[in-house]
Short mmCIF file of C-alpha atoms in Angstrom, two decimals:
data_model
loop_
_atom_site.label_atom_id
_atom_site.label_comp_id
_atom_site.label_asym_id
_atom_site.label_seq_id
_atom_site.Cartn_x
_atom_site.Cartn_y
_atom_site.Cartn_z
CA MET L 288 35.99 7.36 -9.45
CA ALA L 289 37.09 5.22 -11.84
CA ALA L 290 34.24 3.74 -13.16
CA CYS L 291 33.45 8.39 -13.52
CA ALA L 292 37.21 7.92 -15.29
CA ILE L 293 35.90 5.31 -17.81
CA ARG L 294 32.61 6.62 -18.65
CA ARG L 295 34.31 10.63 -18.44
CA GLY L 296 36.64 9.46 -21.81
CA PHE L 297 33.64 8.04 -23.06
CA LEU L 298 31.23 10.51 -22.75
CA THR L 299 33.55 13.31 -24.31
CA THR L 300 32.84 11.58 -27.97
CA VAL L 301 29.38 10.91 -26.56
CA SER L 302 28.83 14.41 -26.15
CA LYS L 303 29.45 15.28 -29.99
CA TYR L 304 26.97 12.27 -30.66
CA ASN L 305 25.45 12.54 -34.61
CA LYS L 306 21.90 12.36 -33.81
CA LYS L 307 21.71 10.23 -37.15
CA HIS L 308 23.27 7.04 -35.30
CA THR L 309 23.01 5.55 -31.74
CA HIS L 310 24.58 4.28 -29.38
CA ARG L 311 25.15 2.13 -27.07
CA ILE L 312 25.76 2.39 -23.11
CA LEU L 313 28.74 1.08 -21.29
CA SER L 314 28.66 0.89 -17.52
CA ILE L 315 30.69 -0.98 -14.90
CA ILE L 316 28.53 -3.19 -12.69
CA GLU L 317 28.99 -3.72 -9.56
CA GLY L 318 26.44 -4.40 -6.65
CA SER L 319 24.56 -1.62 -5.02
CA SER L 320 24.59 -0.20 -1.58
CA GLY L 321 21.64 0.37 0.63
CA LEU L 322 19.52 3.25 0.93
CA GLU L 323 18.68 4.87 4.56
CA ALA L 324 17.59 8.24 6.13
CA LYS L 325 20.12 10.53 8.00
CA ARG L 326 20.48 12.86 10.68
CA PRO L 327 23.74 14.81 10.55
CA ARG L 328 24.46 17.50 12.74
CA LEU L 329 24.84 21.01 9.63
CA PRO L 330 28.67 21.91 9.10
CA CYS L 331 29.89 25.43 10.56
CA LEU L 332 28.78 28.69 8.83
CA ALA L 333 30.75 28.70 5.00
CA CYS L 334 31.32 24.76 4.81
CA GLY L 335 34.08 24.03 7.40
CA LEU L 336 34.53 21.12 8.15
CA PRO L 337 37.40 19.69 10.09
CA ASN L 338 40.34 19.47 7.51
CA ILE L 339 41.86 15.94 6.70
CA GLN L 340 45.69 15.49 5.64
CA GLN L 341 45.76 16.77 1.97
CA THR L 342 47.79 15.42 -0.68
CA ARG L 343 49.69 17.44 -3.43
CA PHE L 344 47.60 16.98 -6.33
CA MET L 345 47.13 13.63 -6.01
CA SER L 346 45.51 10.99 -8.55
CA SER L 347 43.33 7.91 -9.04
CA ARG L 348 42.18 6.93 -12.27
CA SER L 349 43.76 3.82 -11.79
CA ARG L 350 41.21 0.89 -13.66
CA PRO L 351 39.02 -0.80 -11.02
CA GLU L 352 39.40 -4.77 -10.79
CA GLY L 353 37.47 -7.58 -11.46
CA LYS L 354 34.84 -5.19 -12.73
CA VAL L 355 32.95 -5.73 -15.64
CA LEU L 356 31.53 -3.44 -18.83
CA GLU L 357 27.68 -4.68 -20.13
CA THR L 358 25.24 -2.76 -22.60
CA VAL L 359 23.06 -0.99 -20.11
CA GLY L 360 21.30 1.09 -23.59
CA VAL L 361 21.05 2.76 -25.85
CA PHE L 362 21.07 7.01 -26.42
CA GLU L 363 18.73 9.07 -27.91
CA ALA L 364 18.48 12.68 -29.61
CA LEU L 365 19.75 15.40 -27.72
CA LYS L 366 16.49 18.15 -26.79
CA GLN L 367 17.92 21.11 -28.27
CA HIS L 368 13.75 23.10 -27.56
CA GLY L 369 11.47 21.96 -24.99
CA LYS L 370 12.43 20.49 -21.41
CA TYR L 371 12.44 16.21 -20.56
CA GLU L 372 9.63 14.41 -19.50
CA THR L 373 9.36 12.33 -15.74
CA GLY L 374 11.06 9.08 -16.03
CA GLN L 375 13.84 9.68 -18.81
CA LEU L 376 16.71 8.11 -18.11
CA PHE L 377 19.89 9.88 -18.98
CA LEU L 378 23.38 10.07 -17.81
CA HIS L 379 25.75 13.34 -16.10
CA SER L 380 27.11 14.66 -18.15
CA VAL L 381 30.09 15.94 -16.55
CA PHE L 382 29.83 13.44 -13.39
CA GLY L 383 29.20 10.20 -15.74
CA TYR L 384 26.58 8.76 -13.28
CA ARG L 385 23.48 6.80 -14.46
CA GLY L 386 20.11 8.77 -13.28
CA ILE L 387 15.70 9.49 -13.88
CA VAL L 388 14.16 12.87 -14.13
CA LEU L 389 11.42 13.40 -11.25
CA PHE L 390 10.28 16.90 -12.03
CA PRO L 391 11.94 19.98 -13.79
CA TRP L 392 11.99 23.11 -12.34
CA HIS L 393 11.88 26.36 -14.63
CA ALA L 394 14.98 28.88 -12.83
CA ARG L 395 16.51 31.80 -13.22
CA ILE L 396 20.28 32.05 -13.98
CA TYR L 397 22.40 35.14 -13.47
CA ASP L 398 25.36 34.72 -15.74
CA ARG L 399 28.19 36.98 -14.52
CA ASP L 400 29.72 35.92 -17.86
CA VAL L 401 27.31 37.66 -19.90
CA ILE L 402 27.45 41.78 -19.68
CA PRO L 403 23.66 42.13 -20.10
CA PRO L 404 22.06 45.69 -20.79
CA MET L 405 21.22 47.66 -17.78
CA SER L 406 17.37 47.18 -17.67
CA ASP L 407 15.72 43.28 -16.53
CA SER L 408 19.22 43.18 -14.02
CA LYS L 409 19.81 42.04 -10.57
CA PRO L 410 21.66 44.64 -8.83
CA GLU L 411 24.71 43.73 -6.67
CA PRO L 412 24.47 43.07 -3.46
CA PRO L 413 25.58 46.00 -0.62
CA GLY L 414 29.17 45.84 -0.74
CA SER L 415 30.40 42.67 -2.50
CA HIS L 416 32.91 43.19 -4.76
CA GLY L 417 32.79 44.59 -8.85
CA SER L 418 29.62 46.64 -9.69
CA LYS L 419 28.20 44.62 -12.85
CA GLU L 420 24.31 44.27 -13.22
CA VAL L 421 23.78 40.57 -14.22
CA LYS L 422 19.85 39.92 -16.31
CA GLY L 423 18.33 37.47 -15.69
CA LYS L 424 17.32 33.88 -18.09
CA THR L 425 15.31 31.51 -17.46
CA HIS L 426 16.13 27.96 -18.02
CA THR L 427 14.99 24.65 -17.00
CA TYR L 428 17.08 22.13 -14.52
CA TYR L 429 15.78 19.11 -12.75
CA GLN L 430 15.55 17.16 -9.59
CA VAL L 431 17.14 13.51 -10.51
CA LEU L 432 17.59 10.42 -8.92
CA ILE L 433 21.38 9.24 -9.00
CA ASP L 434 21.73 4.85 -9.53
CA THR L 435 23.50 4.24 -6.17
CA ARG L 436 25.81 2.44 -8.04
CA ASP L 437 27.41 4.89 -9.19
CA CYS L 438 27.65 6.60 -5.51
CA PRO L 439 30.63 5.28 -4.90
CA HIS L 440 32.69 6.20 -7.77
CA ILE L 441 31.18 10.43 -7.94
CA SER L 442 31.82 10.74 -4.38
CA GLN L 443 35.07 12.61 -4.75
CA ARG L 444 33.82 14.24 -7.35
CA SER L 445 29.88 15.18 -6.30
CA GLN L 446 27.58 15.07 -3.61
CA THR L 447 24.74 12.44 -3.52
CA GLU L 448 23.12 14.17 -0.27
CA ALA L 449 22.36 17.22 -1.71
CA VAL L 450 18.54 17.32 -0.14
CA THR L 451 18.26 18.35 3.73
CA PHE L 452 15.45 19.69 4.82
CA LEU L 453 14.78 20.77 8.54
CA ALA L 454 13.64 18.18 11.10
CA ASN L 455 10.47 19.13 12.63
CA HIS L 456 11.36 18.62 16.55
CA ASP L 457 13.03 20.97 19.18
CA ASP L 458 16.11 20.35 18.32
CA SER L 459 16.70 22.72 16.14
CA ARG L 460 19.84 22.42 14.45
CA ALA L 461 19.19 18.93 13.32
CA LEU L 462 18.57 17.83 10.33
CA TYR L 463 17.81 15.17 7.34
CA ALA L 464 18.92 14.19 4.47
CA ILE L 465 17.83 12.01 1.05
CA PRO L 466 21.25 10.33 -0.56
CA GLY L 467 21.33 10.55 -4.30
CA LEU L 468 19.16 13.27 -5.00
CA ASP L 469 20.57 15.81 -7.31
CA TYR L 470 19.77 19.43 -9.75
CA VAL L 471 20.44 18.48 -13.18
CA SER L 472 20.86 21.45 -15.62
CA HIS L 473 19.72 20.68 -18.74
CA GLU L 474 22.45 20.09 -21.47
CA ASP L 475 23.72 18.32 -18.49
CA ILE L 476 21.72 15.57 -19.63
CA LEU L 477 22.45 12.45 -22.63
CA PRO L 478 18.99 10.56 -22.46
CA TYR L 479 19.47 7.21 -22.88
CA ASN L 480 16.88 4.85 -23.49
CA SER L 481 16.47 0.91 -21.60
CA THR L 482 14.59 -2.63 -21.72
CA GLU L 483 14.87 -3.25 -17.75
CA GLN L 484 11.57 -1.90 -15.44
CA VAL L 485 14.36 -0.91 -13.42
CA PRO L 486 17.25 0.40 -14.93
CA ILE L 487 17.52 2.74 -11.63
CA GLN L 488 19.81 1.40 -8.74
CA HIS L 489 18.39 3.78 -5.66
CA GLU L 490 15.60 2.16 -2.50
CA LEU L 491 12.82 5.78 -4.27
CA PHE L 492 12.70 4.65 -7.59
CA GLU L 493 10.22 1.77 -7.70
CA ARG L 494 8.23 4.23 -4.47
CA PHE L 495 8.24 7.38 -7.50
CA LEU L 496 8.34 5.64 -10.54
CA MET L 497 6.63 3.01 -12.26
CA PHE L 498 6.92 1.11 -15.32
CA ASN L 499 4.08 1.89 -18.64
CA PRO L 500 5.21 -0.39 -21.78
CA ASP L 501 2.04 0.46 -23.20
CA LYS L 502 4.10 4.63 -23.14
CA THR L 503 4.24 6.00 -27.13
CA THR L 504 7.47 5.78 -28.29
CA GLN L 505 7.77 9.88 -27.43
CA ALA L 506 7.45 9.64 -24.14
CA PRO L 507 10.14 7.63 -21.01
CA PRO L 508 8.29 3.77 -20.59
CA PHE L 509 8.73 5.01 -16.45
CA SER L 510 5.75 8.14 -15.09
CA ALA L 511 5.37 9.55 -12.22
CA ARG L 512 3.36 7.40 -9.00
CA ASP L 513 1.00 9.13 -7.00
CA THR L 514 3.41 8.73 -4.19
CA LEU L 515 6.02 11.58 -6.33
CA LYS L 516 3.06 13.55 -7.00
CA ALA L 517 2.57 14.02 -3.66
CA TRP L 518 6.07 14.71 -2.12
CA GLN L 519 6.94 16.92 -4.80
CA GLU L 520 3.55 19.11 -3.85
CA LYS L 521 3.78 18.85 -0.01
CA ASN L 522 7.86 19.51 -0.06
CA HIS L 523 7.36 22.21 -3.33
CA PRO L 524 9.49 25.43 -1.31
CA TRP L 525 12.70 23.86 -0.20
CA LEU L 526 13.04 21.77 -2.96
CA GLU L 527 11.42 24.40 -5.34
CA LEU L 528 15.08 26.10 -7.51
CA SER L 529 14.34 29.10 -8.75
CA ASP L 530 18.07 31.85 -8.44
CA VAL L 531 21.62 29.98 -10.24
CA HIS L 532 24.38 32.64 -10.36
CA ARG L 533 27.37 31.90 -11.88
CA GLU L 534 30.74 33.23 -12.30
CA THR L 535 33.97 32.95 -14.15
CA THR L 536 37.59 33.52 -13.14
CA GLU L 537 41.24 32.41 -15.62
CA ASN L 538 38.77 29.83 -17.00
CA ILE L 539 37.35 28.80 -13.41
CA ARG L 540 33.45 28.24 -13.34
CA VAL L 541 31.32 28.33 -9.92
CA THR L 542 28.28 28.04 -10.29
CA VAL L 543 25.44 28.95 -7.59
CA ILE L 544 22.16 27.27 -5.83
CA PRO L 545 20.59 29.10 -3.42
CA PHE L 546 17.75 27.36 -1.20
CA TYR L 547 15.30 28.20 1.89
CA MET L 548 15.62 25.71 4.60
CA GLY L 549 12.73 27.41 6.76
CA MET L 550 13.32 29.48 9.98
CA ARG L 551 13.68 27.85 13.70
CA ASP L 552 13.03 29.58 17.27
CA ALA L 553 16.50 29.46 19.24
CA GLN L 554 16.65 31.27 22.40
CA ASN L 555 13.70 34.29 21.89
CA SER L 556 15.29 35.14 18.37
CA HIS L 557 14.10 33.60 14.53
CA VAL L 558 17.08 31.38 13.54
CA TYR L 559 16.57 31.44 9.37
CA TRP L 560 18.25 28.60 7.28
CA TRP L 561 18.93 28.21 4.35
CA ARG L 562 21.06 25.64 1.27
CA TYR L 563 24.32 26.46 -1.01
CA CYS L 564 24.46 23.95 -3.54
CA ILE L 565 28.30 25.08 -5.04
CA ARG L 566 29.73 23.15 -8.79
CA LEU L 567 33.63 24.85 -9.18
CA GLU L 568 34.60 23.96 -13.18
CA ASN L 569 37.71 23.42 -14.69
CA MET L 570 37.11 25.11 -18.69
CA GLY L 571 41.19 25.32 -18.99
CA SER L 572 43.51 22.32 -19.70
CA GLU L 573 45.52 23.51 -16.54
CA VAL L 574 45.18 21.09 -13.82
CA VAL L 575 44.65 23.75 -10.43
CA GLN L 576 43.94 23.30 -6.66
CA LEU L 577 41.36 25.04 -4.51
CA ARG L 578 43.45 25.46 -1.13
CA GLU L 579 41.26 27.98 0.43
CA ARG L 580 37.35 29.88 0.67
CA HIS L 581 37.07 33.34 2.28
CA TRP L 582 33.00 34.29 2.53
CA ARG L 583 32.23 37.04 3.00
CA ILE L 584 28.16 36.90 4.94
CA PHE L 585 26.07 40.44 5.36
CA SER L 586 22.04 39.71 7.54
CA LEU L 587 19.58 42.23 6.72
CA SER L 588 19.45 43.07 10.60
CA GLY L 589 23.03 44.81 9.32
CA THR L 590 25.80 42.84 10.21
CA LEU L 591 28.78 41.66 8.03
CA GLU L 592 30.33 38.48 8.79
CA THR L 593 33.86 37.38 6.86
CA VAL L 594 34.80 33.49 7.18
CA ARG L 595 38.60 32.39 6.18
CA GLY L 596 39.44 29.03 5.41
CA ARG L 597 41.34 26.12 4.00
CA GLY L 598 39.67 23.73 1.12
CA VAL L 599 35.68 23.10 1.17
CA VAL L 600 33.74 20.61 3.27
CA GLY L 601 37.30 19.27 4.68
CA ARG L 602 38.22 18.51 1.00
CA GLU L 603 40.91 20.69 -1.19
CA PRO L 604 40.02 19.62 -4.34
CA VAL L 605 42.42 19.34 -8.43
CA LEU L 606 40.39 20.10 -10.84
CA SER L 607 42.48 18.64 -14.15
CA LYS L 608 40.75 17.75 -17.97
CA GLU L 609 39.88 14.41 -16.71
CA GLN L 610 38.24 15.43 -13.64
CA PRO L 611 36.90 18.48 -14.39
CA ALA L 612 34.12 19.93 -12.01
CA PHE L 613 33.75 19.44 -8.35
CA GLN L 614 30.25 20.03 -6.41
CA TYR L 615 29.27 19.81 -3.01
CA SER L 616 26.43 21.94 -0.99
CA SER L 617 26.13 23.30 2.47
CA HIS L 618 24.03 25.70 4.98
CA VAL L 619 24.07 28.71 6.69
CA SER L 620 21.61 30.37 9.55
CA LEU L 621 21.23 34.01 9.77
CA GLN L 622 19.10 36.49 11.86
CA ALA L 623 17.30 37.91 9.81
CA PRO L 624 14.91 36.52 7.22
CA SER L 625 16.88 37.59 3.81
CA GLY L 626 21.06 38.97 3.68
CA HIS L 627 23.80 37.79 0.64
CA MET L 628 26.74 36.25 0.06
CA TRP L 629 29.74 36.18 -1.74
CA GLY L 630 33.61 35.45 -1.79
CA THR L 631 36.61 33.41 -3.24
CA PHE L 632 38.08 30.83 -4.32
CA ARG L 633 42.57 30.59 -3.52
CA ILE L 634 43.43 28.24 -6.47
CA GLU L 635 46.72 27.03 -7.21
CA ARG L 636 48.57 25.94 -10.16
CA THR L 637 51.00 22.96 -10.35
CA ASP L 638 54.10 25.70 -10.24
CA GLY L 639 52.74 26.65 -6.27
CA SER L 640 51.37 30.56 -7.91
CA HIS L 641 47.48 31.39 -6.95
CA PHE L 642 44.81 33.48 -7.94
CA ASP L 643 41.83 33.81 -6.99
CA VAL L 644 38.04 32.58 -8.28
CA ARG L 645 35.35 34.80 -7.48
CA ILE L 646 32.34 33.21 -5.83
CA PRO L 647 29.25 35.45 -8.20
CA PRO L 648 26.71 37.02 -5.29
CA PHE L 649 23.84 35.23 -4.69
CA SER L 650 20.56 36.00 -2.10
CA LEU L 651 19.84 34.36 1.36
CA GLU L 652 15.66 35.40 1.14
CA SER L 653 12.90 33.53 2.94
CA ASN L 654 9.41 32.79 1.67
CA LYS L 655 7.06 35.22 3.07
CA ASP L 656 4.63 32.76 3.80
CA ASP L 657 3.48 30.98 6.46
CA LYS L 658 4.62 27.38 5.43
CA ALA L 659 4.07 23.84 6.68
CA PRO L 660 7.95 22.09 7.95
CA PRO L 661 9.14 19.61 5.02
CA ALA L 662 7.01 17.18 5.06
CA GLY L 663 7.71 12.86 3.66
CA TYR L 664 11.22 13.04 3.40
CA THR L 665 10.91 9.51 5.75
CA PHE L 666 9.94 6.17 3.87
#
């Protein structure tokens, strides 16, 4: 957390830097942790986990002891047009971690903060709040690797296990998680370069990427190995990011990215699984804390379920000017090939008053074609 706080203060200035100048990147250097494939149980419906004891408006911005700041690279100019290539090193402009681009995705962003014309819009799901239709706009997102040295410092702000797969055996509730993967929007990337041949510490780095010093100065010095290309091709249906949904209420912006995970047979019926990633961002200066969640889950089978609970994934995150964002992922299942989710987060101000932040409605659509189970997630 301290590393994130220190780097965020640095990035606040860097995000507005002059393209004609270069800036050295300072980072806390410490030991890396190992990467192991995990096999957790699926969280409860609509991100419910056992509640943990919360402290009201906690703060943990103390300076770390025994840490050394060293130069890790030099910033490059932001790309206003086009996309970043495989092998591009970057700092995350919100969470501050070091990462490297694996490959890009082209997503449709449905931003409910923008009032579009009636044409080329996405209709409101049945029973959801409001009546706006939202126009989708194509935007670039990236599949990235996170430096494992930074994971401990962002663990309270962002989950580092954003990619999960259904296990390929009879236990329909088992899944595998790949730590240190994330989906990053184009504007979240602050590109930099480094002379190190292994600038990112992650078990998959050298399996997916190779150093190529003969590349031109316009391209990153790292290129994709055949293993990365094969992994992306095999798991395309389960990794692909297609729709992004966004809405802001009283300066709190909620972004949702759903992913279809596949179908399982259970007790003579089909069960369809989705993963969804959610980011909450405080766009204002007021300190607030997420206290409750309220979900509505509509299934094509005709059912409408309501889920209420304290916090999200067992946490009640504080959103402040210093640490404005929180990101997490969870899972949901339906006994139908499609449905919708929407809802609200109950947010508390420092004076004890509350307000509800809308979660934009998003579709849960299954892949219509039968596909083999995900492959390549064990190494």
